[in-house]
mmCIF file of C-alpha atoms in Angstrom:
data_model
loop_
_atom_site.group_PDB
_atom_site.id
_atom_site.type_symbol
_atom_site.label_atom_id
_atom_site.label_comp_id
_atom_site.label_asym_id
_atom_site.label_seq_id
_atom_site.Cartn_x
_atom_site.Cartn_y
_atom_site.Cartn_z
ATOM 1 C CA MET F 29 16.289 -52.559 -1.655
ATOM 2 C CA SER F 30 14.593 -50.188 -4.184
ATOM 3 C CA LEU F 31 11.816 -49.480 -1.304
ATOM 4 C CA LEU F 32 14.515 -48.476 0.929
ATOM 5 C CA LEU F 33 16.164 -46.164 -1.638
ATOM 6 C CA ILE F 34 12.746 -44.368 -2.085
ATOM 7 C CA ILE F 35 12.558 -44.062 1.595
ATOM 8 C CA ILE F 36 15.944 -42.564 1.757
ATOM 9 C CA PHE F 37 15.377 -40.012 -1.156
ATOM 10 C CA TYR F 38 11.790 -39.106 0.396
ATOM 11 C CA LEU F 39 13.435 -38.248 3.641
ATOM 12 C CA LEU F 40 16.274 -36.165 2.000
ATOM 13 C CA TYR F 41 13.741 -34.061 0.094
ATOM 14 C CA SER F 42 11.747 -33.542 3.612
ATOM 15 C CA LEU F 43 14.813 -32.644 5.343
ATOM 16 C CA VAL F 44 16.022 -30.001 2.675
ATOM 17 C CA PHE F 45 12.814 -28.721 1.029
ATOM 18 C CA LYS F 46 9.831 -29.230 3.271
ATOM 19 C CA HIS F 47 11.052 -27.742 6.624
ATOM 20 C CA GLU F 48 10.467 -24.186 7.741
ATOM 21 C CA ARG F 49 13.631 -22.301 7.109
ATOM 22 C CA VAL F 50 14.822 -19.535 9.416
ATOM 23 C CA PHE F 51 16.392 -16.408 7.476
ATOM 24 C CA LEU F 52 19.585 -14.972 8.856
ATOM 25 C CA GLU F 53 19.373 -11.169 9.635
ATOM 26 C CA PRO F 54 21.862 -9.220 7.469
ATOM 27 C CA ASN F 55 25.102 -8.322 9.473
ATOM 28 C CA ILE F 56 24.664 -4.561 8.875
ATOM 29 C CA GLU F 57 28.022 -3.449 10.458
ATOM 30 C CA VAL F 58 30.017 -5.735 8.075
ATOM 31 C CA LEU F 59 28.048 -4.441 5.178
ATOM 32 C CA LEU F 60 28.298 -0.796 6.030
ATOM 33 C CA LYS F 61 32.257 -1.159 6.611
ATOM 34 C CA GLU F 62 32.254 -2.571 2.899
ATOM 35 C CA LYS F 63 30.355 0.061 1.170
ATOM 36 C CA ALA F 64 30.481 3.119 3.345
ATOM 37 C CA ASN F 65 34.252 3.781 3.169
ATOM 38 C CA LYS F 66 35.814 7.321 3.241
ATOM 39 C CA VAL F 67 35.701 7.996 -0.530
ATOM 40 C CA TYR F 68 32.024 6.926 -0.777
ATOM 41 C CA LEU F 69 30.793 9.017 2.043
ATOM 42 C CA GLU F 70 32.861 12.090 0.808
ATOM 43 C CA ASP F 71 31.328 11.702 -2.657
ATOM 44 C CA LYS F 72 27.760 11.683 -0.957
ATOM 45 C CA ILE F 73 28.583 14.896 1.134
ATOM 46 C CA ILE F 74 29.915 16.781 -1.670
ATOM 47 C CA LEU F 75 26.859 15.973 -3.646
ATOM 48 C CA ALA F 76 24.702 16.989 -0.986
ATOM 49 C CA LEU F 77 26.590 20.379 -0.562
ATOM 50 C CA LYS F 78 26.124 21.103 -4.359
ATOM 51 C CA GLU F 79 22.508 20.355 -3.962
ATOM 52 C CA GLU F 80 22.267 22.335 -0.672
ATOM 53 C CA ASN F 81 20.601 19.244 0.958
ATOM 54 C CA ILE F 82 21.475 20.093 4.603
ATOM 55 C CA ASP F 83 19.678 16.954 6.071
ATOM 56 C CA ASP F 84 21.755 14.641 3.776
ATOM 57 C CA ILE F 85 24.942 16.449 4.461
ATOM 58 C CA ASN F 86 24.697 16.115 8.260
ATOM 59 C CA MET F 87 23.343 12.521 8.229
ATOM 60 C CA TYR F 88 26.297 11.157 6.155
ATOM 61 C CA HIS F 89 28.552 13.204 8.430
ATOM 62 C CA GLN F 90 27.188 11.651 11.635
ATOM 63 C CA LEU F 91 27.479 8.136 9.947
ATOM 64 C CA ALA F 92 31.288 8.877 9.369
ATOM 65 C CA LYS F 93 31.637 9.796 13.107
ATOM 66 C CA LYS F 94 29.924 6.595 13.979
ATOM 67 C CA LEU F 95 32.368 4.432 11.636
ATOM 68 C CA ASN F 96 35.276 6.677 12.847
ATOM 69 C CA ILE F 97 35.810 8.131 9.301
ATOM 70 C CA ASP F 98 37.756 11.429 9.377
ATOM 71 C CA PHE F 99 37.526 14.134 6.749
ATOM 72 C CA ASP F 100 39.886 17.021 5.733
ATOM 73 C CA ASN F 101 39.426 20.210 7.112
ATOM 74 C CA THR F 102 38.164 21.855 3.788
ATOM 75 C CA LEU F 103 35.148 19.436 3.656
ATOM 76 C CA ILE F 104 34.490 20.048 7.464
ATOM 77 C CA LEU F 105 34.605 23.880 7.003
ATOM 78 C CA SER F 106 31.897 23.391 4.317
ATOM 79 C CA ILE F 107 29.547 21.324 6.568
ATOM 80 C CA ASN F 108 30.260 23.850 9.212
ATOM 81 C CA GLU F 109 29.216 26.657 7.010
ATOM 82 C CA LYS F 110 26.049 25.181 5.857
ATOM 83 C CA ASN F 111 25.022 24.775 9.581
ATOM 84 C CA THR F 112 25.672 28.452 10.591
ATOM 85 C CA LEU F 113 22.647 29.996 12.532
ATOM 86 C CA LEU F 114 21.810 32.601 9.656
ATOM 87 C CA ASN F 115 21.631 30.004 7.012
ATOM 88 C CA THR F 116 19.647 27.401 9.311
ATOM 89 C CA SER F 117 17.181 30.107 10.419
ATOM 90 C CA ILE F 118 16.453 31.212 7.054
ATOM 91 C CA ARG F 119 15.809 27.763 5.922
ATOM 92 C CA ASN F 120 13.786 26.761 8.977
ATOM 93 C CA ILE F 121 11.205 29.632 8.448
ATOM 94 C CA LYS F 122 10.650 28.574 4.871
ATOM 95 C CA GLU F 123 10.436 24.907 5.691
ATOM 96 C CA PHE F 124 8.148 25.275 8.771
ATOM 97 C CA SER F 125 5.682 27.449 6.684
ATOM 98 C CA LYS F 126 5.673 24.963 3.636
ATOM 99 C CA GLY F 127 4.849 22.017 5.923
ATOM 100 C CA PHE F 128 2.226 23.993 8.198
ATOM 101 C CA ILE F 129 0.241 25.621 5.348
ATOM 102 C CA LYS F 130 0.335 23.017 2.515
ATOM 103 C CA GLY F 131 1.264 19.951 4.548
ATOM 104 C CA ASP F 132 4.245 19.285 2.076
ATOM 105 C CA VAL F 133 7.295 17.735 3.858
ATOM 106 C CA GLU F 134 11.081 17.557 2.557
ATOM 107 C CA SER F 135 12.965 17.976 5.870
ATOM 108 C CA PHE F 136 12.574 17.610 9.828
ATOM 109 C CA VAL F 137 11.459 21.201 10.138
ATOM 110 C CA SER F 138 8.700 21.126 7.288
ATOM 111 C CA PHE F 139 7.342 17.937 8.911
ATOM 112 C CA THR F 140 7.046 19.911 12.216
ATOM 113 C CA GLY F 141 4.980 22.488 10.645
ATOM 114 C CA SER F 142 2.730 19.833 9.204
ATOM 115 C CA ILE F 143 2.469 18.215 12.662
ATOM 116 C CA SER F 144 1.802 21.659 14.178
ATOM 117 C CA SER F 145 -0.940 22.111 11.526
ATOM 118 C CA ASP F 146 -2.484 18.723 12.342
ATOM 119 C CA PHE F 147 -2.373 19.393 16.094
ATOM 120 C CA LEU F 148 -4.012 22.779 15.908
ATOM 121 C CA LEU F 149 -6.688 20.821 13.972
ATOM 122 C CA VAL F 150 -6.034 22.855 10.696
ATOM 123 C CA GLY F 151 -4.441 19.864 8.694
ATOM 124 C CA ASP F 152 -6.955 17.119 9.833
ATOM 125 C CA ILE F 153 -9.828 19.475 9.346
ATOM 126 C CA ARG F 154 -8.851 20.803 6.017
ATOM 127 C CA ASP F 155 -8.156 17.381 4.762
ATOM 128 C CA LEU F 156 -11.252 15.888 6.250
ATOM 129 C CA TYR F 157 -13.288 18.573 4.541
ATOM 130 C CA ILE F 158 -11.832 18.377 1.221
ATOM 131 C CA GLU F 159 -11.748 14.618 0.925
ATOM 132 C CA GLY F 160 -15.090 14.101 2.824
ATOM 133 C CA LYS F 161 -17.013 16.633 0.514
ATOM 134 C CA ALA F 162 -15.633 14.908 -2.594
ATOM 135 C CA TYR F 163 -16.642 11.428 -0.879
ATOM 136 C CA LYS F 164 -20.270 12.723 -0.109
ATOM 137 C CA LYS F 165 -20.615 13.986 -3.969
ATOM 138 C CA ASP F 166 -19.294 10.531 -5.160
ATOM 139 C CA GLU F 167 -16.485 12.575 -6.949
ATOM 140 C CA GLU F 168 -12.769 11.484 -6.569
ATOM 141 C CA TYR F 169 -11.300 11.279 -3.370
ATOM 142 C CA ASP F 170 -8.482 9.723 -1.452
ATOM 143 C CA GLU F 171 -10.003 7.318 0.885
ATOM 144 C CA PHE F 172 -6.589 6.709 2.813
ATOM 145 C CA ILE F 173 -6.392 10.584 3.649
ATOM 146 C CA LEU F 174 -9.997 10.838 4.546
ATOM 147 C CA SER F 175 -9.730 7.782 6.887
ATOM 148 C CA ILE F 176 -6.572 8.853 8.436
ATOM 149 C CA SER F 177 -7.675 12.349 9.070
ATOM 150 C CA ALA F 178 -10.586 11.074 10.577
ATOM 151 C CA LEU F 179 -8.779 8.962 12.987
ATOM 152 C CA GLY F 180 -6.471 11.984 13.638
ATOM 153 C CA LEU F 181 -9.253 14.006 14.708
ATOM 154 C CA PHE F 182 -10.479 11.243 17.031
ATOM 155 C CA PHE F 183 -7.439 11.779 18.989
ATOM 156 C CA SER F 184 -7.640 15.436 19.249
ATOM 157 C CA PHE F 185 -11.302 15.187 20.491
ATOM 158 C CA THR F 186 -11.393 12.142 22.533
ATOM 159 C CA ASP F 187 -11.180 12.007 26.354
ATOM 160 C CA ILE F 188 -10.699 8.194 26.463
ATOM 161 C CA PHE F 189 -7.037 8.548 26.535
ATOM 162 C CA SER F 190 -4.914 10.836 28.734
ATOM 163 C CA ALA F 191 -3.020 13.562 26.937
ATOM 164 C CA GLY F 192 0.241 11.676 27.431
ATOM 165 C CA ALA F 193 -1.207 8.414 25.821
ATOM 166 C CA SER F 194 -3.257 10.107 23.044
ATOM 167 C CA ILE F 195 -0.568 12.722 21.635
ATOM 168 C CA PRO F 196 1.897 9.629 20.341
ATOM 169 C CA LEU F 197 -0.876 7.947 18.639
ATOM 170 C CA LYS F 198 -2.021 11.193 17.039
ATOM 171 C CA ILE F 199 1.623 11.918 15.878
ATOM 172 C CA SER F 200 1.553 8.157 14.047
ATOM 173 C CA THR F 201 -1.575 9.417 12.202
ATOM 174 C CA SER F 202 0.362 12.391 10.952
ATOM 175 C CA VAL F 203 3.199 10.295 9.997
ATOM 176 C CA LEU F 204 1.015 8.071 7.874
ATOM 177 C CA LYS F 205 -0.703 10.794 6.216
ATOM 178 C CA VAL F 206 2.380 12.727 5.160
ATOM 179 C CA ALA F 207 4.038 9.532 4.169
ATOM 180 C CA LYS F 208 1.057 8.981 1.977
ATOM 181 C CA LYS F 209 1.110 12.503 0.560
ATOM 182 C CA THR F 210 4.912 12.464 -0.301
ATOM 183 C CA GLY F 211 4.813 9.044 -1.878
ATOM 184 C CA SER F 212 6.775 7.160 0.925
ATOM 185 C CA LEU F 213 4.228 4.593 1.520
ATOM 186 C CA THR F 214 4.703 1.556 -0.664
ATOM 187 C CA LYS F 215 1.411 0.354 -2.526
ATOM 188 C CA PRO F 216 1.572 -3.140 -0.580
ATOM 189 C CA PHE F 217 1.744 -1.364 2.762
ATOM 190 C CA THR F 218 -0.776 1.261 1.823
ATOM 191 C CA LYS F 219 -3.239 -1.447 0.968
ATOM 192 C CA GLU F 220 -2.429 -3.283 4.297
ATOM 193 C CA ILE F 221 -3.013 -0.082 6.310
ATOM 194 C CA SER F 222 -6.178 0.655 4.391
ATOM 195 C CA LYS F 223 -7.559 -2.607 5.589
ATOM 196 C CA ILE F 224 -6.608 -1.939 9.257
ATOM 197 C CA LEU F 225 -8.438 1.693 8.847
ATOM 198 C CA LYS F 226 -11.763 0.075 7.403
ATOM 199 C CA LYS F 227 -11.704 -2.278 10.563
ATOM 200 C CA SER F 228 -11.116 0.815 12.704
ATOM 201 C CA MET F 229 -14.253 3.158 11.550
ATOM 202 C CA ASN F 230 -17.410 3.116 9.527
ATOM 203 C CA ILE F 231 -16.378 5.266 6.740
ATOM 204 C CA LYS F 232 -19.857 4.920 5.030
ATOM 205 C CA LEU F 233 -21.347 7.060 8.040
ATOM 206 C CA LEU F 234 -19.649 10.193 6.447
ATOM 207 C CA LYS F 235 -22.202 10.013 3.521
ATOM 208 C CA LYS F 236 -24.666 11.354 5.963
ATOM 209 C CA ALA F 237 -22.339 14.125 7.146
ATOM 210 C CA ASP F 238 -22.966 17.782 6.576
ATOM 211 C CA PHE F 239 -20.061 19.298 4.610
ATOM 212 C CA SER F 240 -21.663 22.551 3.838
ATOM 213 C CA SER F 241 -19.299 24.473 6.269
ATOM 214 C CA LEU F 242 -16.468 23.535 8.549
ATOM 215 C CA THR F 243 -18.919 24.278 11.605
ATOM 216 C CA ALA F 244 -21.455 21.629 10.300
ATOM 217 C CA MET F 245 -18.740 19.166 9.551
ATOM 218 C CA LYS F 246 -17.342 19.443 12.926
ATOM 219 C CA THR F 247 -20.822 18.654 14.498
ATOM 220 C CA SER F 248 -21.211 15.747 12.027
ATOM 221 C CA TYR F 249 -17.960 14.477 12.873
ATOM 222 C CA LYS F 250 -18.828 13.973 16.548
ATOM 223 C CA SER F 251 -21.432 11.446 15.590
ATOM 224 C CA PHE F 252 -19.326 9.570 13.202
ATOM 225 C CA SER F 253 -16.507 9.390 15.867
ATOM 226 C CA LYS F 254 -18.636 6.982 17.961
ATOM 227 C CA SER F 255 -18.030 4.233 15.097
ATOM 228 C CA ILE F 256 -14.265 4.323 15.978
ATOM 229 C CA ASN F 257 -12.692 1.304 17.356
ATOM 230 C CA LEU F 258 -8.888 1.211 18.060
ATOM 231 C CA LYS F 259 -8.654 -2.535 18.510
ATOM 232 C CA SER F 260 -7.373 -3.072 14.733
ATOM 233 C CA SER F 261 -5.134 0.198 14.474
ATOM 234 C CA LYS F 262 -3.695 0.694 17.988
ATOM 235 C CA ALA F 263 -0.730 -1.925 17.460
ATOM 236 C CA LEU F 264 0.270 -0.086 14.020
ATOM 237 C CA LEU F 265 0.310 3.267 15.566
ATOM 238 C CA ASN F 266 2.302 2.228 18.602
ATOM 239 C CA GLN F 267 4.778 0.567 16.209
ATOM 240 C CA LEU F 268 5.160 4.033 14.411
ATOM 241 C CA THR F 269 5.531 5.704 17.797
ATOM 242 C CA THR F 270 8.629 3.467 18.519
ATOM 243 C CA LEU F 271 10.117 4.205 15.112
ATOM 244 C CA LYS F 272 9.628 7.852 15.626
ATOM 245 C CA GLN F 273 11.046 7.801 18.985
ATOM 246 C CA ASN F 274 14.098 5.964 17.889
ATOM 247 C CA THR F 275 14.898 8.201 14.823
ATOM 248 C CA SER F 276 12.907 11.221 14.183
ATOM 249 C CA TYR F 277 9.509 12.445 12.460
ATOM 250 C CA ALA F 278 10.964 13.104 9.119
ATOM 251 C CA ASP F 279 13.180 9.982 9.278
ATOM 252 C CA SER F 280 10.251 7.729 10.183
ATOM 253 C CA ILE F 281 8.476 8.876 7.010
ATOM 254 C CA PHE F 282 11.664 8.102 4.903
ATOM 255 C CA LEU F 283 12.085 4.758 6.308
ATOM 256 C CA LEU F 284 8.441 3.545 5.518
ATOM 257 C CA LYS F 285 9.737 3.431 1.884
ATOM 258 C CA TYR F 286 11.308 -0.058 2.660
ATOM 259 C CA VAL F 287 8.214 -1.511 4.240
ATOM 260 C CA ASP F 288 5.827 -3.635 2.182
ATOM 261 C CA LYS F 289 4.157 -5.325 5.265
ATOM 262 C CA THR F 290 4.178 -5.354 9.156
ATOM 263 C CA LYS F 291 7.075 -7.860 9.065
ATOM 264 C CA ASP F 292 9.326 -5.440 7.162
ATOM 265 C CA LEU F 293 8.403 -2.689 9.763
ATOM 266 C CA ASN F 294 9.217 -4.987 12.563
ATOM 267 C CA SER F 295 12.681 -5.210 11.037
ATOM 268 C CA VAL F 296 13.164 -1.462 10.463
ATOM 269 C CA ILE F 297 12.253 -0.894 14.140
ATOM 270 C CA LYS F 298 14.771 -3.529 14.971
ATOM 271 C CA VAL F 299 17.457 -1.755 13.101
ATOM 272 C CA SER F 300 16.628 1.631 14.534
ATOM 273 C CA ASN F 301 16.712 0.271 18.080
ATOM 274 C CA LYS F 302 20.477 -0.090 17.508
ATOM 275 C CA TYR F 303 21.363 2.579 15.124
ATOM 276 C CA LYS F 304 18.787 5.247 16.543
ATOM 277 C CA ASN F 305 19.404 8.666 14.582
ATOM 278 C CA ASN F 306 21.992 6.823 12.070
ATOM 279 C CA THR F 307 19.027 4.312 10.932
ATOM 280 C CA LYS F 308 18.152 6.725 7.718
ATOM 281 C CA ALA F 309 21.926 6.697 6.732
ATOM 282 C CA VAL F 310 22.010 2.920 7.093
ATOM 283 C CA PHE F 311 19.302 2.472 4.716
ATOM 284 C CA LYS F 312 20.446 5.347 2.407
ATOM 285 C CA VAL F 313 23.734 3.240 2.075
ATOM 286 C CA LEU F 314 22.249 -0.266 2.093
ATOM 287 C CA GLY F 315 18.674 0.035 0.909
ATOM 288 C CA LYS F 316 16.497 -2.795 1.583
ATOM 289 C CA GLY F 317 19.632 -5.241 2.110
ATOM 290 C CA ALA F 318 19.700 -3.741 5.572
ATOM 291 C CA ILE F 319 16.610 -5.740 6.499
ATOM 292 C CA LYS F 320 16.388 -8.494 3.476
ATOM 293 C CA SER F 321 18.265 -11.584 4.182
ATOM 294 C CA THR F 322 19.807 -13.686 1.285
ATOM 295 C CA LYS F 323 20.899 -16.715 3.606
ATOM 296 C CA SER F 324 18.685 -19.064 5.636
ATOM 297 C CA ILE F 325 19.172 -22.335 7.822
ATOM 298 C CA ILE F 326 16.448 -24.898 8.464
ATOM 299 C CA LYS F 327 14.775 -24.407 11.489
ATOM 300 C CA ILE F 328 15.549 -27.255 13.960
ATOM 301 C CA THR F 329 12.111 -28.869 15.190
ATOM 302 C CA THR F 330 11.214 -32.068 16.909
ATOM 303 C CA ILE F 331 9.886 -33.622 13.459
ATOM 304 C CA PHE F 332 13.214 -32.539 11.844
ATOM 305 C CA ILE F 333 15.146 -34.412 14.388
ATOM 306 C CA LEU F 334 13.077 -37.644 13.879
ATOM 307 C CA GLU F 335 13.238 -37.488 10.341
ATOM 308 C CA LEU F 336 17.079 -36.950 10.443
ATOM 309 C CA VAL F 337 17.283 -40.103 12.705
ATOM 310 C CA SER F 338 15.137 -41.959 10.527
ATOM 311 C CA LEU F 339 17.329 -41.187 7.470
ATOM 312 C CA LEU F 340 20.382 -42.155 9.272
ATOM 313 C CA PHE F 341 18.877 -45.324 10.210
ATOM 314 C CA SER F 342 17.632 -45.980 6.644
ATOM 315 C CA CYS F 343 21.128 -45.210 5.338
ATOM 316 C CA ILE F 344 22.849 -47.761 7.786
ATOM 317 C CA SER F 345 20.216 -50.279 6.917
ATOM 318 C CA PHE F 346 20.639 -49.821 3.294
ATOM 319 C CA PHE F 347 24.412 -50.101 3.462
ATOM 320 C CA SER F 348 24.285 -52.788 5.721
ATOM 321 C CA LEU F 349 22.139 -54.742 3.524
ATOM 322 C CA VAL F 350 24.435 -54.233 0.468
ATOM 323 C CA PHE F 351 27.536 -55.077 2.564
ATOM 324 C CA PHE F 352 25.752 -58.359 3.739
ATOM 325 C CA LYS F 353 24.596 -59.298 0.308
ATOM 326 C CA SER F 354 27.890 -58.946 -1.119
ATOM 327 C CA ILE F 355 29.313 -61.051 1.615
ATOM 328 C CA PHE F 356 26.593 -63.700 1.156
ATOM 329 C CA LYS F 357 27.375 -63.839 -2.539
ATOM 330 C CA LYS F 358 31.032 -64.444 -1.971
ATOM 331 C CA LEU F 359 30.210 -67.436 0.655
ATOM 332 C CA ILE F 360 27.819 -69.089 -1.899
ATOM 333 C CA PHE F 361 30.119 -68.663 -4.881
#
């Protein structure tokens, strides 16, 4: 009987702790309705108005519309005033220039400036020249920016893709570069991407490159580019393309704050497939709770079913043994 009890406890342990568990996805709609009520969104918009953060103003306003929340006329007038043609034009000129010249990004417009800079080769050449020169001299440099700039230039120079195929991949390299510069890339994901980039090129070849001038660097780069292999990096770049298409350039950078590994990126993309331009608002409200599950269930497998059946038979055998043993005692005594 003691052996049977041991078997039962072992099977119980196996069923509860050893089997693979499937994590249930968060119910975003329920979570949003619980937290993003009228008062919450009004407070967020009023704060954004004080800070003159037009992106957040419009983001929370769009989320309110999706959740069928109406605001009073005074707040609506304030929102509309910030979106007048004059105010928008002045702000856009400043932001575009900031992104184009420095590569700094705070909004969609400044990101467009940064992207334009990269597409005109100014950004990638600037970054490759600065970081490559430091790398060759054994000075402090940013290996991530060096590698992603080298990859970005590859899509600008290469003819192995059609323009339609290379442009989205090129944009994805700019997304990663800006995300790194603005601190939107988490340390774990930066580490994971860095490993992918190392597999995609032989960065050590840049030690032999001539960085004495931009012209000399361009010539050296053509030789270096032959070492680039997209087998490792193409999947990641395609994922970022999907995220950008679902949301926007600037929003895709913001959303990378919630990504620690490729699995997280897949989850963020899944949310963006449904919420599109409201995805940033979803994460602003719920944080990583939008993709992080707190509930799980045991995955049903053939082994699980067999162990469950074994447990049932063991329990039946145990209680049958106890029952018949008690009857046998009564018959004897």
